[in-house]
PDB file of C-alpha atoms and ligand atoms in Angstrom:
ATOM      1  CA  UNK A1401       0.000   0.000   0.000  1.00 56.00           C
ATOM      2  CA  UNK A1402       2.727   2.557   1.019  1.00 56.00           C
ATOM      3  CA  UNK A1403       4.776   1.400  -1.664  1.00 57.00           C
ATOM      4  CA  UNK A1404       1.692   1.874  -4.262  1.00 57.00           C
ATOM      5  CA  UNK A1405       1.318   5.469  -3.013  1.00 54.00           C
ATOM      6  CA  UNK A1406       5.317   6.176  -2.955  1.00 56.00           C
ATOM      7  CA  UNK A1407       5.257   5.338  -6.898  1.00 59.00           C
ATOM      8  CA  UNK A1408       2.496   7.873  -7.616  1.00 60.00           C
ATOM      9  CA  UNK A1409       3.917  10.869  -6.222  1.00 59.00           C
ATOM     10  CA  UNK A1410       6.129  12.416  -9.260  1.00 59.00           C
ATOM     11  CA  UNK A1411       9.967  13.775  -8.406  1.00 58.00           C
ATOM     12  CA  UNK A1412      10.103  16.903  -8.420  1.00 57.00           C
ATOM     13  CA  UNK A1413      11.842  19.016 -11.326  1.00 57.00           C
ATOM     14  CA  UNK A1414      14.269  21.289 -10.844  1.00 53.00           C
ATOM     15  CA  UNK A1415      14.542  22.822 -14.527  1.00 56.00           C
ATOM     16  CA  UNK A1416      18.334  24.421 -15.697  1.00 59.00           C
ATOM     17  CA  UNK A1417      18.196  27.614 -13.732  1.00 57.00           C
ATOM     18  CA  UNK A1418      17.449  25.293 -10.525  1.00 56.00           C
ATOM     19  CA  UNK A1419      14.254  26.545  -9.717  1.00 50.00           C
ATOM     20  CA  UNK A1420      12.376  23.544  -8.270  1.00 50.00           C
ATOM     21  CA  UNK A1421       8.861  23.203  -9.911  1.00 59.00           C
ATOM     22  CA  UNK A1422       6.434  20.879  -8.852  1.00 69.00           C
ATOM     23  CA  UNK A1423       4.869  18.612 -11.338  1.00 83.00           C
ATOM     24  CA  UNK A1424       1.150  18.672 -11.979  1.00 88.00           C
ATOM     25  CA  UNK A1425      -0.998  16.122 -10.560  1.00 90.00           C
ATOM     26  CA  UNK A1426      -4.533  14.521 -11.568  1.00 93.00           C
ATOM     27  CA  UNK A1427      -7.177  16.235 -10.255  1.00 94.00           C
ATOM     28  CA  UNK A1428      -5.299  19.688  -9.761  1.00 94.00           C
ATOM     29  CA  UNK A1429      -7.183  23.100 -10.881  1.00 94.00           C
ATOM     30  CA  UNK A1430      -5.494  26.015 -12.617  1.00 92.00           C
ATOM     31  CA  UNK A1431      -7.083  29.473 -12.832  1.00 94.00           C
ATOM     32  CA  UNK A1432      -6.664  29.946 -16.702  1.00 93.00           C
ATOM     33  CA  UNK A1433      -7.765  31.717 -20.109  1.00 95.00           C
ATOM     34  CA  UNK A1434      -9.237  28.803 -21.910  1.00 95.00           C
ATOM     35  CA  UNK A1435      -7.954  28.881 -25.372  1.00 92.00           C
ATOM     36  CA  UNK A1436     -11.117  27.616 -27.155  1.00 95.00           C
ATOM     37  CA  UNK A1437     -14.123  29.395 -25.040  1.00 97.00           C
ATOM     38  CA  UNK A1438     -11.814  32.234 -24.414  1.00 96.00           C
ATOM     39  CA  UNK A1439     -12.954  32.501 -21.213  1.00 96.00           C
ATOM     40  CA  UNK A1440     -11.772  32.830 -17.512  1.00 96.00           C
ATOM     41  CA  UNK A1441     -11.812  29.137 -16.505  1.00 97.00           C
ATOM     42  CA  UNK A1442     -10.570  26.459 -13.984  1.00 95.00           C
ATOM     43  CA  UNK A1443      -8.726  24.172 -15.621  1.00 95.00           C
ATOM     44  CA  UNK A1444      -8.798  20.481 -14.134  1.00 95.00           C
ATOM     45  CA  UNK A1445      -5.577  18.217 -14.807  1.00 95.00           C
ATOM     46  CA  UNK A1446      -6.933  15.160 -16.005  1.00 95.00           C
ATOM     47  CA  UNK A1447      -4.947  12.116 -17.684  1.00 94.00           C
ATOM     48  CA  UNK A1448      -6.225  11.491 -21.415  1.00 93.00           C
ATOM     49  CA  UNK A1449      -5.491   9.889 -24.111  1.00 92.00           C
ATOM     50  CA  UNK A1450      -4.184  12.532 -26.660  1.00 88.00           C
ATOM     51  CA  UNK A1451      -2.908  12.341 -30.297  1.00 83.00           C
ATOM     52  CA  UNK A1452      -0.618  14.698 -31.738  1.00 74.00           C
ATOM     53  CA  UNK A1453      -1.398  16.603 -34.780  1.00 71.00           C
ATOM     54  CA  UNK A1454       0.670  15.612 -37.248  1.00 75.00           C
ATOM     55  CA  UNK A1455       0.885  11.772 -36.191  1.00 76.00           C
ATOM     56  CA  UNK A1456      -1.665   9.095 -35.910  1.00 80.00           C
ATOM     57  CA  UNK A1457      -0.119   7.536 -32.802  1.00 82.00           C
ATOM     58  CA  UNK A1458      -2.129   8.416 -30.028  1.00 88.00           C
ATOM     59  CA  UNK A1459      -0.437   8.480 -26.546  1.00 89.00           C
ATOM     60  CA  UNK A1460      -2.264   7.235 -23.257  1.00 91.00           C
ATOM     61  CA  UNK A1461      -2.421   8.356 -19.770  1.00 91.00           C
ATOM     62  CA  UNK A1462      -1.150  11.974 -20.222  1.00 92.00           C
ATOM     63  CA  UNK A1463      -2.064  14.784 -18.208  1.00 94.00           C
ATOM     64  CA  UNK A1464      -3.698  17.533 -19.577  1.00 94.00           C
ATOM     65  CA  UNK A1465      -4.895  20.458 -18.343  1.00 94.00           C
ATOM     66  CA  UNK A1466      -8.889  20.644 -19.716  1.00 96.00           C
ATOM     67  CA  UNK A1467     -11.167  23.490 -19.650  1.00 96.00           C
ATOM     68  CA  UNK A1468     -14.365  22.976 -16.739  1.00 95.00           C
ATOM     69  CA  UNK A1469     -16.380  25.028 -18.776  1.00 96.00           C
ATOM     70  CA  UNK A1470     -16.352  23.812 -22.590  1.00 97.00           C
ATOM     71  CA  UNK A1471     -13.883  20.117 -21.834  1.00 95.00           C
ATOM     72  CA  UNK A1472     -11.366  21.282 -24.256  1.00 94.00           C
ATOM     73  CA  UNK A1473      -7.616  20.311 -24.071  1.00 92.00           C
ATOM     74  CA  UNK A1474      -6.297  23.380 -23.086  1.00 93.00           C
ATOM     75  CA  UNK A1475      -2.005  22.428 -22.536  1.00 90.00           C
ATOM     76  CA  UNK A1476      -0.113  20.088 -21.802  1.00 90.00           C
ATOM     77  CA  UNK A1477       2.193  20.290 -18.766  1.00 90.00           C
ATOM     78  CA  UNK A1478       5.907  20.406 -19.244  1.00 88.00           C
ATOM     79  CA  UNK A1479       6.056  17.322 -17.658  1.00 89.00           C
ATOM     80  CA  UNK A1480       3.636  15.530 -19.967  1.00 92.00           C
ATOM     81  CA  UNK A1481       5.872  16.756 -23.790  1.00 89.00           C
ATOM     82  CA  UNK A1482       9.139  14.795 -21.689  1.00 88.00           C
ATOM     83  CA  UNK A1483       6.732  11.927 -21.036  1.00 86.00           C
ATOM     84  CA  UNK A1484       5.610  12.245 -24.941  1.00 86.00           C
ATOM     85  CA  UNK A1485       8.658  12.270 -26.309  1.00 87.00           C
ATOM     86  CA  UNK A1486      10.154   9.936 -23.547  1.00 86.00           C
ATOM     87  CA  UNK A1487       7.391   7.427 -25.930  1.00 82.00           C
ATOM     88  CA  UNK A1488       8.236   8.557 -29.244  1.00 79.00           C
ATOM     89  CA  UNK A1489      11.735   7.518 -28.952  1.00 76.00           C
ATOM     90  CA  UNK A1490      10.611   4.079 -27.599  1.00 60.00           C
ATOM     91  CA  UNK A1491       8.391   4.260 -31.546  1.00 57.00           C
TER      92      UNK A1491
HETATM   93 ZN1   ZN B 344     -13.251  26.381 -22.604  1.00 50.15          ZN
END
């Protein structure tokens, strides 16, 4: 059980200039400009499945940050393009 909840919890980043950030989780809520309403929204961070634009491959499990109000894909997290292209090199 502990060691279940030990492997969920994400390292945190600590990006070139050493400024520790802490990764998104599922279920977090961002205060945000949606870019497809265009309004003021809360954006949940959910994991979805997601395909890229210019490839069929579709890539599961990565969090997103969606719109409450309309359920669009607003971004991706930093930490979700590593884990993308983390995958694409494994393609
Ligand atoms: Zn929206």
């Amino acid at each position: 059980m502990s060691n279940e909840l030990r492997r969920k919890t994400p390292p945190l980043v600590i990006n070139q200039r050493g400024i520790m950030q802490a990764p998104w989780h599922e279920g977090d809520v961002a205060s945000t400009t949606c870019s497809a309403c265009g309004k003021q929204v809360r954006a949940r961070y959910e994991t979805r499945d997601i395909r890229m634009n210019r490839s069929a491959v579709t890539f599961s499990n990565i969090l997103v940050s969606v719109c409450s109000e309309c359920d669009a894909t607003i971004s991706l997290p930093r930490q979700s393009i590593a884990q993308i292209r983390e995958i694409s090199c494994w393609k």
